[in-house]
PDB file of C-alpha atoms in Angstrom:
ATOM      1  CA  MET S   1      82.259  -9.603  17.766  1.00 78.00           C
ATOM      2  CA  SER S   2      79.300 -10.454  19.974  1.00 92.00           C
ATOM      3  CA  ASN S   3      76.769 -13.123  18.997  1.00 96.00           C
ATOM      4  CA  PHE S   4      73.979 -11.179  20.725  1.00 98.00           C
ATOM      5  CA  ARG S   5      71.175 -10.216  18.329  1.00 98.00           C
ATOM      6  CA  ILE S   6      67.855  -8.375  18.779  1.00 98.00           C
ATOM      7  CA  ARG S   7      64.853  -8.184  16.481  1.00 98.00           C
ATOM      8  CA  THR S   8      61.970  -5.874  17.396  1.00 98.00           C
ATOM      9  CA  PHE S   9      58.362  -6.581  16.422  1.00 98.00           C
ATOM     10  CA  VAL S  10      55.672  -3.980  17.107  1.00 98.00           C
ATOM     11  CA  LEU S  11      52.492  -5.930  17.759  1.00 96.00           C
ATOM     12  CA  GLY S  12      48.950  -5.651  19.058  1.00 90.00           C
ATOM     13  CA  GLU S  13      46.340  -2.953  19.503  1.00 88.00           C
ATOM     14  CA  VAL S  14      48.606  -0.613  21.460  1.00 92.00           C
ATOM     15  CA  SER S  15      51.834  -1.112  19.469  1.00 96.00           C
ATOM     16  CA  THR S  16      53.809  -3.102  22.010  1.00 98.00           C
ATOM     17  CA  ASN S  17      57.466  -3.907  21.420  1.00 98.00           C
ATOM     18  CA  CYS S  18      58.125  -7.638  21.415  1.00 98.00           C
ATOM     19  CA  TYR S  19      61.825  -8.498  21.346  1.00 98.00           C
ATOM     20  CA  LEU S  20      63.254 -11.665  19.874  1.00 98.00           C
ATOM     21  CA  VAL S  21      66.752 -11.989  21.305  1.00 98.00           C
ATOM     22  CA  PHE S  22      69.019 -14.739  20.050  1.00 98.00           C
ATOM     23  CA  HIS S  23      72.560 -16.077  19.976  1.00 98.00           C
ATOM     24  CA  GLU S  24      73.820 -15.979  16.398  1.00 97.00           C
ATOM     25  CA  GLY S  25      75.993 -19.049  16.952  1.00 97.00           C
ATOM     26  CA  THR S  26      73.690 -21.442  18.808  1.00 97.00           C
ATOM     27  CA  LYS S  27      70.430 -20.021  17.412  1.00 97.00           C
ATOM     28  CA  GLU S  28      68.821 -20.249  20.834  1.00 98.00           C
ATOM     29  CA  ALA S  29      66.384 -17.412  21.517  1.00 98.00           C
ATOM     30  CA  VAL S  30      64.551 -15.564  24.266  1.00 98.00           C
ATOM     31  CA  VAL S  31      61.238 -13.808  23.640  1.00 98.00           C
ATOM     32  CA  VAL S  32      60.794 -10.673  25.744  1.00 98.00           C
ATOM     33  CA  ASP S  33      57.134  -9.660  26.164  1.00 98.00           C
ATOM     34  CA  PRO S  34      55.301 -11.680  23.474  1.00 97.00           C
ATOM     35  CA  ALA S  35      52.621  -9.069  23.000  1.00 93.00           C
ATOM     36  CA  ASP S  36      50.263 -10.609  20.471  1.00 92.00           C
ATOM     37  CA  ASN S  37      50.113 -12.441  17.136  1.00 94.00           C
ATOM     38  CA  ALA S  38      51.942 -15.601  18.090  1.00 96.00           C
ATOM     39  CA  LEU S  39      51.810 -16.835  14.489  1.00 97.00           C
ATOM     40  CA  TYR S  40      53.855 -13.829  13.353  1.00 97.00           C
ATOM     41  CA  ILE S  41      56.436 -14.360  16.113  1.00 98.00           C
ATOM     42  CA  LEU S  42      56.707 -18.075  15.345  1.00 98.00           C
ATOM     43  CA  ASN S  43      57.097 -17.399  11.632  1.00 97.00           C
ATOM     44  CA  LYS S  44      59.934 -14.977  12.393  1.00 97.00           C
ATOM     45  CA  CYS S  45      61.607 -17.659  14.511  1.00 97.00           C
ATOM     46  CA  ARG S  46      61.444 -20.032  11.557  1.00 97.00           C
ATOM     47  CA  GLU S  47      62.758 -17.385   9.154  1.00 97.00           C
ATOM     48  CA  LEU S  48      65.704 -16.668  11.438  1.00 97.00           C
ATOM     49  CA  GLN S  49      66.101 -20.389  12.237  1.00 98.00           C
ATOM     50  CA  VAL S  50      66.075 -19.746  15.979  1.00 98.00           C
ATOM     51  CA  THR S  51      64.565 -21.805  18.790  1.00 98.00           C
ATOM     52  CA  PRO S  52      62.969 -19.997  21.759  1.00 98.00           C
ATOM     53  CA  VAL S  53      64.023 -21.494  25.097  1.00 98.00           C
ATOM     54  CA  ALA S  54      62.496 -18.873  27.416  1.00 98.00           C
ATOM     55  CA  ILE S  55      59.902 -16.129  27.609  1.00 98.00           C
ATOM     56  CA  LEU S  56      60.767 -13.153  29.817  1.00 98.00           C
ATOM     57  CA  LEU S  57      57.939 -10.904  30.968  1.00 98.00           C
ATOM     58  CA  THR S  58      58.618  -7.394  32.184  1.00 98.00           C
ATOM     59  CA  HIS S  59      55.094  -7.288  33.636  1.00 98.00           C
ATOM     60  CA  GLY S  60      51.710  -8.904  33.194  1.00 97.00           C
ATOM     61  CA  HIS S  61      49.468  -6.473  31.329  1.00 96.00           C
ATOM     62  CA  PHE S  62      47.445  -7.920  28.462  1.00 94.00           C
ATOM     63  CA  ASP S  63      49.469  -6.202  25.753  1.00 94.00           C
ATOM     64  CA  HIS S  64      52.633  -8.004  26.845  1.00 97.00           C
ATOM     65  CA  ILE S  65      51.343 -11.564  27.345  1.00 96.00           C
ATOM     66  CA  LEU S  66      48.750 -12.524  24.725  1.00 94.00           C
ATOM     67  CA  ALA S  67      51.089 -14.734  22.656  1.00 96.00           C
ATOM     68  CA  VAL S  68      52.642 -16.555  25.630  1.00 97.00           C
ATOM     69  CA  LYS S  69      50.535 -19.700  25.556  1.00 96.00           C
ATOM     70  CA  ASP S  70      50.795 -20.281  21.805  1.00 96.00           C
ATOM     71  CA  ILE S  71      54.577 -19.866  21.832  1.00 97.00           C
ATOM     72  CA  CYS S  72      54.819 -22.335  24.719  1.00 97.00           C
ATOM     73  CA  ARG S  73      52.739 -24.815  22.743  1.00 96.00           C
ATOM     74  CA  ALA S  74      55.147 -24.559  19.815  1.00 96.00           C
ATOM     75  CA  PHE S  75      58.372 -24.611  21.851  1.00 96.00           C
ATOM     76  CA  PRO S  76      59.207 -25.974  25.329  1.00 91.00           C
ATOM     77  CA  CYS S  77      59.768 -22.528  26.844  1.00 94.00           C
ATOM     78  CA  LYS S  78      59.840 -21.575  30.495  1.00 97.00           C
ATOM     79  CA  VAL S  79      58.047 -18.352  31.379  1.00 98.00           C
ATOM     80  CA  TYR S  80      59.820 -15.954  33.758  1.00 98.00           C
ATOM     81  CA  ALA S  81      58.129 -13.108  35.642  1.00 98.00           C
ATOM     82  CA  GLY S  82      58.641 -11.038  38.771  1.00 98.00           C
ATOM     83  CA  LYS S  83      57.551 -12.715  41.990  1.00 97.00           C
ATOM     84  CA  GLU S  84      55.247  -9.821  42.851  1.00 97.00           C
ATOM     85  CA  GLU S  85      53.487 -10.128  39.470  1.00 97.00           C
ATOM     86  CA  ASP S  86      52.117 -13.612  40.012  1.00 96.00           C
ATOM     87  CA  ARG S  87      48.663 -12.499  41.202  1.00 95.00           C
ATOM     88  CA  LEU S  88      48.231  -9.982  38.377  1.00 96.00           C
ATOM     89  CA  LEU S  89      49.246 -12.505  35.722  1.00 96.00           C
ATOM     90  CA  GLN S  90      46.645 -14.978  36.937  1.00 95.00           C
ATOM     91  CA  ASP S  91      43.784 -12.492  37.325  1.00 94.00           C
ATOM     92  CA  PRO S  92      42.156 -11.295  34.048  1.00 93.00           C
ATOM     93  CA  PHE S  93      40.653  -8.303  35.882  1.00 91.00           C
ATOM     94  CA  LEU S  94      44.077  -7.125  37.030  1.00 93.00           C
ATOM     95  CA  ASN S  95      45.983  -7.926  33.831  1.00 94.00           C
ATOM     96  CA  LEU S  96      43.266  -6.235  31.736  1.00 93.00           C
ATOM     97  CA  THR S  97      42.818  -9.078  29.273  1.00 89.00           C
ATOM     98  CA  GLY S  98      39.379  -8.913  27.757  1.00 76.00           C
ATOM     99  CA  THR S  99      39.862  -5.236  26.892  1.00 75.00           C
ATOM    100  CA  LEU S 100      39.998  -4.029  23.288  1.00 65.00           C
ATOM    101  CA  GLY S 101      38.300  -7.212  22.126  1.00 71.00           C
ATOM    102  CA  THR S 102      40.977  -9.612  23.382  1.00 73.00           C
ATOM    103  CA  ASP S 103      40.146 -12.837  25.229  1.00 77.00           C
ATOM    104  CA  GLN S 104      40.467 -13.039  28.998  1.00 88.00           C
ATOM    105  CA  THR S 105      43.786 -14.715  29.785  1.00 89.00           C
ATOM    106  CA  SER S 106      45.389 -16.115  32.889  1.00 92.00           C
ATOM    107  CA  ILE S 107      49.127 -16.836  32.827  1.00 93.00           C
ATOM    108  CA  GLN S 108      51.157 -18.761  35.383  1.00 94.00           C
ATOM    109  CA  ALA S 109      54.906 -18.199  35.279  1.00 97.00           C
ATOM    110  CA  ASP S 110      57.173 -21.230  35.540  1.00 97.00           C
ATOM    111  CA  VAL S 111      59.881 -19.217  37.300  1.00 98.00           C
ATOM    112  CA  LEU S 112      59.217 -16.307  39.664  1.00 98.00           C
ATOM    113  CA  ILE S 113      62.231 -14.040  39.841  1.00 98.00           C
ATOM    114  CA  LYS S 114      63.435 -11.386  42.278  1.00 98.00           C
ATOM    115  CA  ASP S 115      65.758  -8.417  42.387  1.00 98.00           C
ATOM    116  CA  GLY S 116      69.383  -9.332  41.769  1.00 98.00           C
ATOM    117  CA  ASP S 117      68.704 -12.753  40.243  1.00 98.00           C
ATOM    118  CA  ILE S 118      71.042 -13.660  37.389  1.00 98.00           C
ATOM    119  CA  LEU S 119      69.450 -15.695  34.608  1.00 98.00           C
ATOM    120  CA  SER S 120      71.836 -17.652  32.424  1.00 98.00           C
ATOM    121  CA  LEU S 121      70.048 -17.783  29.081  1.00 98.00           C
ATOM    122  CA  ILE S 122      71.304 -18.271  25.501  1.00 98.00           C
ATOM    123  CA  GLY S 123      74.903 -17.778  26.610  1.00 97.00           C
ATOM    124  CA  PHE S 124      74.412 -14.438  28.374  1.00 98.00           C
ATOM    125  CA  ALA S 125      73.775 -13.263  31.934  1.00 98.00           C
ATOM    126  CA  TRP S 126      70.481 -11.401  32.418  1.00 98.00           C
ATOM    127  CA  LYS S 127      70.287  -9.490  35.685  1.00 98.00           C
ATOM    128  CA  VAL S 128      66.828  -8.963  37.150  1.00 98.00           C
ATOM    129  CA  LEU S 129      66.023  -5.475  38.423  1.00 98.00           C
ATOM    130  CA  GLU S 130      62.779  -5.150  40.374  1.00 98.00           C
ATOM    131  CA  THR S 131      61.186  -1.865  39.273  1.00 98.00           C
ATOM    132  CA  PRO S 132      57.721  -1.561  40.830  1.00 98.00           C
ATOM    133  CA  GLY S 133      55.511   1.323  39.846  1.00 98.00           C
ATOM    134  CA  HIS S 134      53.841   0.593  36.518  1.00 98.00           C
ATOM    135  CA  THR S 135      52.732  -2.587  38.258  1.00 98.00           C
ATOM    136  CA  ALA S 136      53.758  -3.970  41.629  1.00 98.00           C
ATOM    137  CA  GLY S 137      55.778  -6.753  40.032  1.00 98.00           C
ATOM    138  CA  SER S 138      57.383  -4.950  37.105  1.00 98.00           C
ATOM    139  CA  VAL S 139      60.970  -5.974  36.371  1.00 98.00           C
ATOM    140  CA  CYS S 140      63.680  -4.955  33.917  1.00 98.00           C
ATOM    141  CA  TYR S 141      66.382  -7.163  32.423  1.00 98.00           C
ATOM    142  CA  TYR S 142      69.964  -5.901  32.275  1.00 98.00           C
ATOM    143  CA  ILE S 143      72.561  -7.637  30.101  1.00 98.00           C
ATOM    144  CA  GLU S 144      75.720  -5.945  31.318  1.00 98.00           C
ATOM    145  CA  SER S 145      78.074  -7.601  28.816  1.00 97.00           C
ATOM    146  CA  GLU S 146      76.040  -6.197  25.918  1.00 98.00           C
ATOM    147  CA  HIS S 147      75.228  -2.800  27.500  1.00 98.00           C
ATOM    148  CA  ILE S 148      71.503  -3.434  27.058  1.00 98.00           C
ATOM    149  CA  LEU S 149      68.428  -2.960  29.249  1.00 98.00           C
ATOM    150  CA  PHE S 150      64.897  -4.155  28.528  1.00 99.00           C
ATOM    151  CA  SER S 151      62.813  -1.689  30.517  1.00 98.00           C
ATOM    152  CA  GLY S 152      59.248  -2.810  29.830  1.00 98.00           C
ATOM    153  CA  ASP S 153      56.740  -0.085  30.661  1.00 98.00           C
ATOM    154  CA  THR S 154      58.850   1.414  33.433  1.00 98.00           C
ATOM    155  CA  LEU S 155      61.144   3.687  31.412  1.00 98.00           C
ATOM    156  CA  PHE S 156      60.395   5.136  27.976  1.00 98.00           C
ATOM    157  CA  ALA S 157      62.284   7.610  25.819  1.00 98.00           C
ATOM    158  CA  ASP S 158      61.696  10.972  27.526  1.00 97.00           C
ATOM    159  CA  SER S 159      58.881   9.470  29.586  1.00 97.00           C
ATOM    160  CA  LEU S 160      57.730   6.810  32.054  1.00 98.00           C
ATOM    161  CA  GLY S 161      54.976   4.251  32.381  1.00 97.00           C
ATOM    162  CA  ARG S 162      51.481   5.100  33.541  1.00 97.00           C
ATOM    163  CA  THR S 163      50.562   4.302  37.120  1.00 97.00           C
ATOM    164  CA  ASP S 164      46.757   4.551  37.098  1.00 96.00           C
ATOM    165  CA  LEU S 165      46.165   0.856  36.374  1.00 94.00           C
ATOM    166  CA  PRO S 166      45.851  -1.975  38.955  1.00 94.00           C
ATOM    167  CA  THR S 167      48.820  -2.181  41.383  1.00 97.00           C
ATOM    168  CA  GLY S 168      50.445   0.959  39.893  1.00 97.00           C
ATOM    169  CA  SER S 169      52.196   3.597  42.016  1.00 98.00           C
ATOM    170  CA  MET S 170      53.669   6.920  40.913  1.00 97.00           C
ATOM    171  CA  GLU S 171      55.870   7.118  43.996  1.00 96.00           C
ATOM    172  CA  GLU S 172      57.297   3.656  43.331  1.00 98.00           C
ATOM    173  CA  ILE S 173      57.958   4.158  39.611  1.00 98.00           C
ATOM    174  CA  ILE S 174      59.848   7.390  40.283  1.00 97.00           C
ATOM    175  CA  CYS S 175      61.953   5.604  42.892  1.00 96.00           C
ATOM    176  CA  SER S 176      62.557   2.650  40.550  1.00 98.00           C
ATOM    177  CA  ILE S 177      63.728   4.835  37.693  1.00 98.00           C
ATOM    178  CA  ARG S 178      65.887   7.127  39.789  1.00 96.00           C
ATOM    179  CA  GLU S 179      67.506   4.472  41.985  1.00 96.00           C
ATOM    180  CA  LYS S 180      67.625   1.386  39.738  1.00 97.00           C
ATOM    181  CA  LEU S 181      67.810   2.579  36.126  1.00 98.00           C
ATOM    182  CA  LEU S 182      69.327   6.050  35.908  1.00 97.00           C
ATOM    183  CA  THR S 183      72.220   4.830  38.062  1.00 97.00           C
ATOM    184  CA  LEU S 184      73.264   2.354  35.334  1.00 98.00           C
ATOM    185  CA  PRO S 185      76.209   3.233  33.050  1.00 98.00           C
ATOM    186  CA  GLU S 186      75.310   6.037  30.664  1.00 97.00           C
ATOM    187  CA  ASP S 187      76.120   4.047  27.519  1.00 97.00           C
ATOM    188  CA  ILE S 188      73.403   1.461  28.197  1.00 98.00           C
ATOM    189  CA  MET S 189      70.914   1.081  25.337  1.00 98.00           C
ATOM    190  CA  VAL S 190      67.351   0.955  26.637  1.00 98.00           C
ATOM    191  CA  TYR S 191      64.717  -1.100  24.817  1.00 98.00           C
ATOM    192  CA  PRO S 192      61.282  -0.114  26.187  1.00 98.00           C
ATOM    193  CA  GLY S 193      57.884  -1.752  25.985  1.00 98.00           C
ATOM    194  CA  HIS S 194      56.602   0.944  23.628  1.00 98.00           C
ATOM    195  CA  GLY S 195      58.273   3.482  21.381  1.00 98.00           C
ATOM    196  CA  GLU S 196      61.835   3.949  20.248  1.00 98.00           C
ATOM    197  CA  PRO S 197      65.041   2.822  22.009  1.00 98.00           C
ATOM    198  CA  THR S 198      66.943   5.343  24.080  1.00 98.00           C
ATOM    199  CA  THR S 199      70.047   5.477  26.280  1.00 98.00           C
ATOM    200  CA  ILE S 200      70.617   6.003  29.972  1.00 98.00           C
ATOM    201  CA  SER S 201      72.710   9.057  29.098  1.00 98.00           C
ATOM    202  CA  HIS S 202      69.810  10.632  27.221  1.00 98.00           C
ATOM    203  CA  GLU S 203      67.305   9.842  29.980  1.00 98.00           C
ATOM    204  CA  ARG S 204      69.540  11.343  32.662  1.00 96.00           C
ATOM    205  CA  LYS S 205      69.359  14.619  30.758  1.00 95.00           C
ATOM    206  CA  TYR S 206      65.822  14.682  29.396  1.00 95.00           C
ATOM    207  CA  ASN S 207      63.563  12.307  31.314  1.00 96.00           C
ATOM    208  CA  PRO S 208      61.176  14.191  33.620  1.00 95.00           C
ATOM    209  CA  VAL S 209      61.965  11.762  36.443  1.00 94.00           C
ATOM    210  CA  ALA S 210      65.618  12.808  36.363  1.00 89.00           C
ATOM    211  CA  MET S 211      64.540  16.380  37.056  1.00 77.00           C
ATOM    212  CA  TYR S 212      61.841  15.495  39.587  1.00 67.00           C
ATOM    213  CA  ARG S 213      62.282  17.201  42.916  1.00 60.00           C
ATOM    214  CA  GLY S 214      59.573  15.586  44.977  1.00 56.00           C
ATOM    215  CA  LYS S 215      59.454  14.942  48.680  1.00 49.00           C
TER     216      LYS S 215
END
């Protein structure tokens, strides 16, 4: 039986999914998209007796990053983000912090990652998939051994991320979903940045991108 565990916390003003992923044996953890309410996340870590060793960002919008700094103060975590997301993370205008009453925030990733990188974290291999479109530097994380994908705001159940915010592109997100995500094995469980989990099999049948017949 696998030691891979996931806990989902829906946090912040726009109900963002923050994922606490941990190894049941070692109790080492990764936080994927620490959306908001760092105190809540840290309390859950204590309840589960897990120690975060890394923060993985799927992209740099405010609703995915607001708890980053407080978690890093509590634990010696490295922050990982796509190499093309560096400018957005550091620019409050681009990352939209300061909206909905939140403070302006600038984040600098410790590790900038690119397509095809394999991250060895908490005893598992996390493959980086560059999926531009929602933002220029959006990435997804694929754990092949566990049949799991963290898709951020690129792919949702029966839907896709918006592209009308800074650095977004409808053409790019369609290409990312069709060429990078829907080509994955159909039994992959997809954990998105908002909403309920889905599967690649389901999205191949029902996602509008799968049926798109553009240029």
